[in-house]
Amino acid sequence: GPPPGLQTAILYRTNAQSRLFESAFLREGIPYRIVGTLRFYEREEIKDALALLKLAANPRDEVSFRRVVNKPTRGLGAVSVQQIVDAAPPDGNLLAGCRESAPLLSKRAATAAAKFEAMVTSAVASIDGAQLSSFAEHLVRESGIWDYHATGNDEVTARTKVENLEELVNAASLYPASMEGLVEFLEMIELDRSREQDQDTPSDVTLITMHNTKGLEFDRVIVTGMEEGLFPRGGDEDPGEIEEERRLFYVAATRARDELYLISCSYRRVHGRTMDFIPSRFIGEIPKGLAAISGDVGNVSHPEQSPFPPGASVFHDDYGAGVVTRSWHSSGELVVMVQFESGRAARFLPRYTALEKVANDV
């Protein structure tokens, strides 16, 4: 382990990336602190989603029921919610309470309660499927919680909250799609949360987003998630945005007093599916000889060496006009990712594909 007192910071691009580190540290008994945000399972949108999942697993969970039955607002005020709780049968099943309370409620509240009950019940009925992550995402979307967080905030906050929900969905993908799998998933989270409560020792590890590190310095900095599509983010490939991310990378790298590690994974889970990633172009831009490379990063190439650099206009007979968004080497072959005007994105091996370069009108 590190010498005592050596401050290590783990930096990442998005808040959602903290979850895996938090879980790993809790399991290994490594004290950590998280800066600039709540711990993953304390975030509002995560607590909302977990309340829904807990209610699906146990319709007698009154705390979870009260948290989500009227979020987003469905016209079930405190009085209606209490009537539903009181109307639940002796076994305490609150979804049954949604039905039993109908005669006591206003027409609007009774309709809302019935819709909520039907939504949870039909989701539970379809749980035995391909992946628990699909079930979790379906339930959170159908309940309105997803949209509530995605639209009820400013753009940056909304994006962060959606990324956190997506990360929770990713976490669920490791469990079987069944009621047993759901229970096991929720138990894993409860275990993590109980470990959190036990943690009161001073920590030498800091978890922090790159944005939050301005002005701070650490003995050792580990920058994680150095992949194209995550950092820099994929999608629009706006040169101004790429430049902004490049500056952010510079900030991250210069936080290190003594040691700097840049970590890139070759695959990660996105929407519950395992996807391949390539190392960030920012790694390729470090002057040769300044960094020691370990592991297989054979496809870190300097973009400017490619005959199809990012930003180049191209034409393909079947797909039409497009712009190169990424270009890299994989197993010695040049690979090019193109975003076409039709909205379609595709990857090509130029050696085997008739991809024409089009002169940019400057």
XYZ file of C-alpha atoms in Angstrom:
362
model
C 0.000 0.000 0.000
C 0.999 3.654 -0.179
C 3.137 5.149 2.557
C 0.891 6.565 5.292
C -0.263 10.105 4.693
C 0.330 10.053 0.942
C -2.721 11.779 -0.488
C -4.189 10.005 -3.505
C -6.921 11.545 -5.625
C -9.001 9.610 -8.121
C -10.344 11.928 -10.809
C -13.122 11.217 -13.295
C -15.139 13.133 -15.871
C -18.668 12.482 -14.596
C -20.134 12.134 -11.111
C -21.639 8.752 -11.967
C -18.161 7.227 -12.257
C -17.734 7.395 -8.486
C -20.045 4.428 -7.854
C -17.600 1.656 -8.786
C -14.788 3.183 -6.734
C -17.050 3.737 -3.734
C -18.237 0.100 -3.806
C -14.707 -1.268 -4.246
C -13.282 0.854 -1.414
C -16.120 -0.017 0.953
C -15.561 -3.727 0.286
C -11.808 -3.440 0.784
C -12.212 -1.324 3.907
C -10.341 1.617 2.357
C -11.572 4.913 3.851
C -12.294 7.560 1.225
C -13.833 10.983 1.030
C -15.848 12.309 -1.863
C -15.567 15.993 -2.719
C -18.148 18.332 -4.221
C -21.041 15.893 -4.217
C -22.924 13.359 -2.122
C -21.925 9.716 -2.043
C -23.568 7.807 -4.880
C -26.366 6.157 -2.877
C -27.180 9.418 -1.087
C -28.025 11.292 -4.329
C -31.702 12.251 -4.611
C -32.376 10.597 -7.969
C -30.685 7.361 -6.816
C -32.751 7.295 -3.616
C -35.906 7.788 -5.722
C -35.007 4.967 -8.119
C -34.052 2.647 -5.261
C -37.338 3.372 -3.466
C -39.201 2.219 -6.594
C -37.074 -0.922 -6.885
C -37.517 -1.682 -3.171
C -41.283 -1.270 -3.462
C -41.278 -3.644 -6.451
C -39.374 -6.201 -4.350
C -41.444 -5.624 -1.217
C -44.874 -3.928 -1.528
C -44.967 -3.622 2.294
C -42.060 -1.140 2.341
C -43.890 1.949 3.616
C -40.886 4.307 3.614
C -40.201 3.581 -0.067
C -43.896 3.754 -0.951
C -44.304 7.197 0.622
C -41.218 8.474 -1.187
C -42.379 7.628 -4.724
C -46.156 7.253 -4.776
C -46.577 10.971 -5.461
C -43.240 11.736 -7.095
C -43.558 13.158 -9.663
C -46.853 14.701 -8.511
C -49.845 12.528 -9.382
C -52.474 14.297 -7.316
C -51.988 12.108 -4.235
C -51.636 14.510 -1.307
C -50.637 13.569 2.238
C -54.243 12.767 3.213
C -54.788 10.422 0.232
C -51.463 8.672 0.855
C -52.391 8.113 4.504
C -55.786 6.687 3.432
C -54.010 4.259 1.087
C -51.659 3.161 3.883
C -54.621 2.709 6.260
C -56.574 0.734 3.632
C -53.777 -1.789 3.097
C -54.762 -5.365 4.060
C -53.394 -6.887 7.310
C -50.254 -8.112 5.518
C -49.393 -4.446 4.844
C -49.323 -4.712 1.028
C -49.473 -1.071 -0.074
C -50.086 -1.872 -3.737
C -53.219 -3.700 -2.592
C -53.923 -0.603 -0.490
C -53.946 1.444 -3.709
C -56.889 -0.679 -4.883
C -58.708 -1.094 -1.551
C -58.703 2.647 -0.844
C -60.547 3.580 -4.045
C -63.982 4.140 -2.381
C -62.408 6.509 0.163
C -60.478 8.671 -2.287
C -61.538 11.442 -4.640
C -62.020 10.257 -8.213
C -58.745 11.877 -9.263
C -56.752 10.366 -6.405
C -58.318 6.912 -6.901
C -57.386 7.002 -10.600
C -53.828 8.077 -9.767
C -53.448 5.344 -7.141
C -54.802 2.705 -9.539
C -52.405 3.819 -12.280
C -49.441 3.732 -9.916
C -50.373 0.240 -8.690
C -50.856 -1.037 -12.261
C -47.510 0.430 -13.337
C -45.541 -1.317 -10.576
C -47.501 -4.572 -10.845
C -47.108 -4.885 -14.610
C -43.371 -4.127 -14.356
C -42.981 -6.845 -11.709
C -44.941 -9.294 -13.858
C -42.410 -8.821 -16.667
C -39.261 -8.996 -14.506
C -38.184 -12.441 -15.743
C -36.507 -11.217 -18.884
C -33.189 -10.665 -20.530
C -31.561 -8.365 -17.980
C -32.314 -6.857 -14.605
C -30.988 -3.548 -15.977
C -33.847 -3.449 -18.534
C -36.360 -4.000 -15.749
C -34.811 -1.283 -13.579
C -34.718 1.260 -16.410
C -38.270 0.409 -17.511
C -39.643 0.882 -13.984
C -37.822 4.172 -13.367
C -38.917 5.540 -16.752
C -42.552 4.349 -16.490
C -42.905 5.871 -13.021
C -41.953 9.298 -14.365
C -38.920 9.563 -12.046
C -36.493 9.535 -14.984
C -38.202 12.459 -16.755
C -38.693 14.277 -13.468
C -34.908 14.470 -13.025
C -34.087 14.834 -16.717
C -36.355 17.822 -17.331
C -36.898 19.484 -13.970
C -33.353 20.848 -13.696
C -30.898 23.047 -15.560
C -29.027 21.249 -18.359
C -25.853 20.406 -16.423
C -27.702 19.121 -13.343
C -30.150 17.137 -15.478
C -27.297 15.504 -17.387
C -25.568 14.551 -14.129
C -28.751 13.079 -12.664
C -29.468 11.052 -15.799
C -25.875 9.762 -15.816
C -26.315 8.653 -12.205
C -29.548 6.815 -13.076
C -27.806 5.190 -16.052
C -25.018 4.062 -13.724
C -27.543 2.487 -11.345
C -29.021 0.644 -14.351
C -25.494 -0.517 -15.264
C -24.999 -1.853 -11.746
C -28.215 -3.891 -12.052
C -26.994 -5.588 -15.229
C -24.712 -7.853 -13.165
C -27.712 -9.566 -11.525
C -30.192 -12.093 -12.944
C -33.486 -10.739 -14.253
C -35.760 -12.251 -11.618
C -37.259 -11.283 -8.279
C -34.334 -13.128 -6.613
C -31.883 -11.090 -8.703
C -33.614 -7.834 -7.734
C -33.508 -8.750 -4.035
C -29.813 -9.699 -4.314
C -29.043 -6.375 -6.058
C -30.838 -4.380 -3.339
C -29.074 -6.370 -0.603
C -25.693 -5.561 -2.184
C -26.556 -1.861 -2.053
C -27.751 -2.064 1.553
C -24.483 -3.775 2.468
C -22.521 -0.941 0.831
C -24.628 1.627 2.669
C -24.138 -0.074 6.037
C -20.379 -0.129 5.394
C -20.578 3.612 4.713
C -22.119 4.190 8.143
C -19.200 2.384 9.782
C -16.642 4.602 8.110
C -15.315 7.360 10.308
C -11.550 6.945 9.930
C -9.532 9.710 8.269
C -9.056 8.954 4.600
C -6.033 9.211 2.335
C -8.102 8.714 -0.824
C -10.178 11.477 -2.391
C -12.782 10.850 -5.099
C -13.439 13.958 -7.156
C -14.552 15.055 -10.625
C -12.004 16.887 -12.757
C -14.158 20.015 -12.614
C -13.956 20.116 -8.833
C -10.149 19.869 -8.638
C -9.322 23.434 -9.686
C -6.910 24.904 -7.153
C -6.271 21.601 -5.363
C -3.101 19.509 -5.385
C -2.454 15.904 -4.385
C 0.698 13.801 -4.031
C -0.641 11.158 -6.377
C -3.350 11.666 -9.013
C -5.076 8.875 -10.907
C -7.153 10.125 -13.853
C -9.669 7.419 -14.804
C -11.997 6.905 -17.758
C -9.506 8.190 -20.350
C -11.514 6.845 -23.277
C -12.913 8.358 -26.455
C -16.626 8.932 -25.927
C -16.199 9.474 -22.196
C -13.333 11.974 -22.148
C -13.583 13.723 -24.501
C -17.288 12.992 -24.645
C -18.539 11.529 -27.900
C -21.301 12.818 -30.055
C -21.170 16.240 -31.565
C -17.363 16.568 -31.840
C -17.593 20.353 -31.639
C -13.961 21.606 -31.855
C -14.695 24.223 -29.179
C -15.976 21.541 -26.803
C -12.997 19.274 -27.509
C -10.708 22.214 -26.697
C -12.629 22.800 -23.460
C -12.167 19.124 -22.511
C -8.479 19.307 -23.445
C -8.091 22.229 -21.010
C -9.906 20.178 -18.374
C -7.440 17.336 -18.952
C -4.582 19.804 -18.472
C -6.120 20.932 -15.167
C -6.492 17.290 -14.080
C -2.920 16.342 -15.005
C -1.382 19.348 -13.260
C -3.059 18.516 -9.926
C -0.337 15.891 -9.292
C 2.650 16.846 -7.136
C 4.638 13.630 -7.581
C 2.844 10.871 -9.446
C 0.315 10.951 -12.285
C -1.458 7.879 -13.625
C -3.788 7.953 -16.654
C -6.092 4.964 -16.922
C -8.064 3.834 -19.948
C -10.276 0.721 -20.146
C -10.794 -1.227 -23.318
C -14.434 -1.946 -22.466
C -17.080 -0.819 -20.013
C -20.791 -1.285 -19.457
C -23.111 1.230 -21.085
C -26.890 0.787 -20.675
C -26.150 -2.647 -19.240
C -24.279 -3.774 -22.374
C -20.528 -4.266 -22.607
C -19.038 -1.920 -25.214
C -15.527 -1.556 -26.575
C -13.712 1.726 -26.054
C -10.476 3.145 -27.388
C -8.002 5.278 -25.423
C -8.631 9.023 -25.331
C -6.964 11.132 -27.993
C -5.529 13.172 -25.110
C -3.253 10.249 -24.219
C -2.068 10.140 -27.827
C -1.262 13.862 -27.664
C 1.286 13.482 -24.856
C 4.755 13.923 -26.389
C 6.473 10.569 -26.797
C 8.901 9.754 -24.008
C 7.072 11.771 -21.351
C 4.874 8.861 -20.265
C 5.585 5.214 -19.571
C 2.867 3.073 -21.146
C 1.875 -0.280 -19.684
C -0.779 -2.683 -20.910
C -2.188 -2.924 -24.389
C -2.728 0.574 -25.692
C -1.508 -0.254 -29.168
C -4.374 1.744 -30.592
C -3.344 5.076 -29.082
C -2.344 6.886 -32.215
C -1.669 10.507 -32.932
C -4.817 11.599 -34.797
C -2.814 13.883 -37.073
C -0.959 10.870 -38.516
C -4.193 9.459 -39.896
C -5.136 10.161 -43.511
C -8.677 10.543 -42.087
C -8.196 12.857 -39.071
C -11.213 13.833 -36.936
C -13.120 16.630 -38.649
C -12.296 15.439 -42.185
C -15.237 15.476 -44.604
C -15.825 12.176 -46.370
C -18.269 10.612 -48.795
C -19.493 7.006 -48.935
C -21.548 5.655 -51.860
C -24.163 4.036 -49.626
C -24.259 6.410 -46.659
C -23.642 9.777 -48.314
C -21.706 12.685 -46.833
C -20.259 12.618 -43.342
C -17.529 13.784 -40.992
C -14.834 11.677 -39.321
C -15.349 11.748 -35.545
C -12.551 9.372 -34.510
C -9.680 7.573 -36.119
C -7.424 5.008 -34.497
C -5.361 1.896 -35.098
C -6.574 -1.487 -33.973
C -4.379 -4.544 -34.510
C -2.363 -2.504 -36.983
C -5.416 -1.538 -39.075
C -6.635 2.045 -39.408
C -10.241 2.340 -38.162
C -12.376 5.400 -38.848
C -15.660 6.386 -37.186
C -17.906 8.575 -39.343
C -21.021 10.542 -38.409
C -23.180 10.871 -41.511
C -25.572 13.715 -42.279
C -28.386 11.151 -42.253
C -27.796 10.843 -38.492
C -26.253 7.403 -38.845
C -22.789 6.668 -37.416
C -20.608 3.808 -38.684
C -17.022 2.592 -38.421
C -14.899 1.620 -41.401
C -11.544 0.094 -42.251
C -10.456 2.479 -45.048
C -8.190 -0.220 -46.448
C -11.274 -2.245 -47.409
C -13.862 0.517 -47.850
C -14.270 3.065 -50.601
C -14.334 6.129 -48.360
C -13.579 9.309 -50.290
C -12.077 12.375 -48.690
C -13.867 15.577 -49.675
C -11.989 18.880 -49.713
C -13.419 21.209 -47.076
C -14.525 24.533 -48.566
C -12.635 27.026 -46.448
